[in-house]
XYZ file of C-alpha atoms in Angstrom:
283
model
C 0.000 0.000 0.000
C 1.467 3.345 -1.056
C 0.414 6.741 0.224
C 1.509 10.004 -1.342
C 1.452 12.882 1.120
C 2.854 15.704 -0.984
C 1.790 19.206 -0.094
C 1.133 21.943 -2.612
C 3.565 24.810 -2.369
C 1.685 27.955 -1.405
C 3.285 31.155 -2.573
C 2.953 34.325 -0.490
C 0.686 35.879 -3.107
C -1.923 33.153 -2.594
C -1.611 32.619 1.142
C -4.602 34.877 1.734
C -6.822 32.594 -0.323
C -6.341 29.651 2.037
C -9.065 28.740 4.465
C -8.201 29.447 8.106
C -8.932 25.790 8.807
C -6.551 24.561 6.114
C -2.950 24.521 7.329
C -0.501 26.139 4.928
C 2.523 23.966 4.146
C 5.758 25.606 3.004
C 9.170 24.527 1.758
C 11.892 27.173 2.079
C 15.593 27.093 1.127
C 18.047 27.749 3.936
C 19.785 31.099 3.521
C 21.471 32.883 6.423
C 20.985 36.213 4.596
C 17.179 35.948 4.849
C 14.976 36.871 7.802
C 12.096 34.396 7.664
C 8.614 35.663 8.547
C 6.507 32.738 9.802
C 2.810 33.286 10.664
C 1.560 31.276 13.654
C -1.670 30.921 15.628
C -3.059 30.272 19.104
C -5.189 27.342 17.884
C -2.631 24.911 16.446
C 1.134 24.352 16.473
C 3.417 25.304 13.620
C 6.141 22.713 13.043
C 9.536 23.792 11.689
C 11.714 21.058 10.176
C 15.428 21.328 9.390
C 17.864 19.130 7.428
C 19.650 18.224 10.680
C 19.315 18.873 14.385
C 20.037 22.480 15.448
C 23.094 22.802 17.659
C 21.572 25.741 19.560
C 18.413 27.828 19.777
C 18.318 31.450 20.982
C 15.116 33.449 21.184
C 13.240 36.482 22.445
C 9.614 36.349 23.657
C 9.691 32.575 23.297
C 10.070 29.794 25.872
C 9.873 26.021 26.128
C 8.491 26.296 29.664
C 4.649 26.366 29.768
C 4.819 28.232 33.071
C 7.070 31.001 31.709
C 5.360 34.280 30.763
C 6.528 34.217 27.131
C 3.961 34.981 24.402
C 5.162 32.051 22.226
C 5.540 28.486 23.478
C 8.153 26.239 21.862
C 8.355 22.456 22.015
C 11.749 20.966 21.182
C 13.928 18.077 22.330
C 17.731 18.295 21.907
C 18.900 16.214 18.971
C 15.589 16.425 17.121
C 15.526 17.946 13.641
C 12.160 19.641 14.213
C 10.457 21.934 16.702
C 6.932 23.275 17.163
C 5.735 26.722 18.191
C 2.330 28.074 19.235
C 1.169 31.531 20.237
C -0.210 31.957 23.740
C -1.620 35.456 23.171
C -3.579 36.845 20.200
C -0.894 39.444 19.391
C 2.149 37.273 20.100
C 5.460 38.040 18.392
C 8.830 36.362 18.849
C 12.229 35.952 17.258
C 14.093 32.647 17.121
C 17.720 32.265 16.052
C 18.530 28.738 14.904
C 22.192 27.676 14.893
C 22.598 24.988 12.249
C 25.890 23.690 10.864
C 27.777 26.758 12.124
C 25.334 29.198 10.532
C 22.627 31.352 12.130
C 19.124 31.536 10.666
C 16.743 34.220 11.925
C 13.043 33.346 12.187
C 10.405 35.876 13.161
C 7.119 34.505 14.459
C 3.859 36.466 14.587
C 0.153 35.671 14.887
C -1.598 36.014 11.518
C -4.999 35.039 10.037
C -3.514 32.277 7.881
C -0.788 30.527 9.903
C 1.620 27.964 8.535
C 1.027 24.411 9.698
C 4.435 23.150 8.631
C 7.630 24.681 7.271
C 10.411 22.499 5.859
C 13.784 24.211 5.461
C 16.013 22.489 2.922
C 19.597 22.912 1.808
C 19.445 24.532 -1.594
C 22.526 22.716 -2.873
C 20.614 19.409 -2.851
C 17.379 20.791 -4.261
C 18.479 20.146 -7.828
C 17.787 23.600 -9.290
C 21.063 23.512 -11.261
C 23.980 21.183 -11.922
C 26.003 22.957 -9.237
C 23.249 22.369 -6.690
C 22.673 18.711 -7.521
C 25.249 17.481 -5.005
C 24.609 14.594 -2.690
C 23.293 15.342 0.770
C 25.831 15.719 3.546
C 26.349 12.871 6.043
C 24.626 14.987 8.700
C 21.588 15.456 6.461
C 21.414 11.745 5.627
C 21.611 10.806 9.310
C 18.728 13.199 9.963
C 16.684 11.546 7.190
C 17.250 8.120 8.747
C 16.046 9.543 12.062
C 12.972 11.022 10.399
C 12.139 7.678 8.789
C 12.541 5.793 12.073
C 10.282 8.213 13.947
C 7.765 8.649 11.110
C 4.959 6.760 12.837
C 5.360 8.667 16.106
C 5.533 12.023 14.321
C 2.485 11.133 12.212
C 0.485 10.472 15.377
C 1.656 13.504 17.360
C 2.345 16.045 14.590
C 0.379 14.943 11.488
C 1.112 18.215 9.684
C 4.833 17.432 9.857
C 4.628 14.415 7.512
C 2.597 15.987 4.724
C 5.710 16.465 2.619
C 6.944 12.884 2.959
C 5.956 10.104 0.580
C 5.521 6.782 2.359
C 4.970 3.272 1.047
C 4.812 -0.231 2.543
C 5.461 -2.442 -0.520
C 6.693 -5.644 1.210
C 8.841 -6.479 -1.814
C 10.801 -9.648 -1.064
C 14.236 -10.627 -2.330
C 14.956 -14.302 -1.692
C 18.507 -15.472 -1.031
C 19.715 -19.003 -0.386
C 19.050 -18.998 3.352
C 17.663 -15.568 4.142
C 15.052 -13.128 2.848
C 15.239 -9.352 2.524
C 11.821 -7.653 2.700
C 11.293 -3.950 1.991
C 8.825 -3.166 4.776
C 8.732 0.606 4.248
C 10.051 3.228 1.835
C 10.203 6.987 2.469
C 10.920 9.662 -0.120
C 12.416 13.038 0.831
C 12.170 15.129 -2.307
C 14.456 18.128 -1.534
C 17.322 15.684 -0.866
C 16.223 13.308 -3.679
C 16.612 10.449 -1.201
C 14.761 7.199 -0.597
C 15.070 5.600 2.846
C 14.387 1.861 3.080
C 13.404 -0.132 6.150
C 14.352 -3.779 5.668
C 13.364 -6.936 7.503
C 16.143 -9.519 7.179
C 15.005 -13.045 8.075
C 17.500 -15.876 8.401
C 15.927 -19.311 7.914
C 19.217 -21.199 8.043
C 21.186 -22.820 10.844
C 24.206 -20.504 10.585
C 24.546 -16.758 10.979
C 24.622 -14.547 7.899
C 27.310 -11.865 7.743
C 26.862 -9.063 5.211
C 28.345 -5.645 4.403
C 26.010 -2.790 5.482
C 27.984 -0.173 3.545
C 27.451 -2.158 0.327
C 23.659 -2.469 0.521
C 21.959 -1.427 -2.701
C 18.649 -1.547 -4.516
C 18.012 -2.607 -8.091
C 15.223 -0.863 -9.993
C 14.772 -2.309 -13.460
C 18.272 -2.697 -14.865
C 19.853 0.076 -12.762
C 21.651 -0.364 -9.471
C 21.577 2.338 -6.775
C 24.141 1.923 -3.975
C 23.494 3.003 -0.399
C 24.497 6.555 0.483
C 24.209 5.692 4.186
C 23.214 2.622 6.194
C 22.226 1.760 9.754
C 22.538 -2.016 9.990
C 24.320 -4.540 12.185
C 25.827 -6.603 9.369
C 24.726 -9.811 11.074
C 21.576 -11.973 10.914
C 21.564 -14.687 13.616
C 20.265 -18.168 12.675
C 16.481 -18.541 12.719
C 16.041 -14.853 13.586
C 14.923 -11.513 12.141
C 16.747 -8.173 12.194
C 15.894 -4.685 10.962
C 18.147 -2.544 8.781
C 17.833 0.953 7.351
C 19.635 2.367 4.354
C 19.194 5.243 1.934
C 19.906 5.900 -1.726
C 20.499 9.464 -2.874
C 20.343 10.605 -6.478
C 22.076 8.670 -9.240
C 25.476 6.957 -8.953
C 27.014 9.788 -11.031
C 25.749 12.485 -8.664
C 22.628 13.738 -10.467
C 18.995 13.655 -9.385
C 17.256 10.302 -9.815
C 13.687 11.360 -8.858
C 12.891 7.756 -7.937
C 9.285 6.890 -7.158
C 8.320 4.915 -4.065
C 5.953 2.945 -6.318
C 8.808 1.125 -8.049
C 9.430 -2.575 -7.580
C 12.561 -2.888 -5.434
C 15.099 -5.705 -5.524
C 17.428 -5.397 -2.543
C 21.101 -6.312 -2.888
C 22.588 -7.650 0.369
C 26.303 -8.425 -0.260
C 27.078 -11.431 1.867
C 30.533 -12.087 3.306
C 31.119 -15.635 2.104
C 34.677 -16.093 3.273
C 35.634 -16.815 6.875
C 35.075 -13.416 8.488
C 33.955 -12.039 11.804
C 32.512 -8.692 12.787
C 34.739 -6.919 15.282
C 32.831 -4.709 17.693
C 34.754 -1.734 19.138
C 35.513 -1.973 22.848
């Protein structure tokens, strides 16, 4: 079953046409030279999403303490790539400085008739607007995407407006190996980064453990092979057991945009270590 949850981009010229009950969803490029004006409300939270977790947050007239007398309430956990804000007074205004990858981004928040429900800030160099910008996502960005995929269900339940810009599919495509099976349980597409994140179920039906190379995971679509840009996997499937692995593919192998659909049929490549080898865990 595949679900496409893509939001329409609403330009400032048409924001006034939106119904007050319809949350406005925005995608904005990160630029430290811009002061972002974000409309908020007292009725619902506005969720701000970043390519990676902010290293620091500094603000005026804003607090993460519900008992503090600040006009804007912020909800954020350290290490998370997103935060939510909500006005506590009808004329609330606040300024939030977000420190991200050694750059400062200034965000001004104010109550307005048509608030934003969700704002996704993306790195323009991976948005694919030109050949120079079609670079692969940074390791920090890819780690953040893995985290977003892992917490997708929780975010969907608690902050449904935050997943409107993510395509999600549960295809259950199976790739059968001699003594184990790789099943694609879920696929997530993050369009600004041109990245697909895969959640795999690896089931070992044999009597011996299976050792594989996480960094060499790949997916075959048609006659093209897309190697992993990042992986979170143990590299080991115990006998008669199941394990979970995550990996992502970003763009094409030559560095361009692939624009892969989550509706493809996926054949997962799990490179097995066939020689006598052992995983060495760091002490």
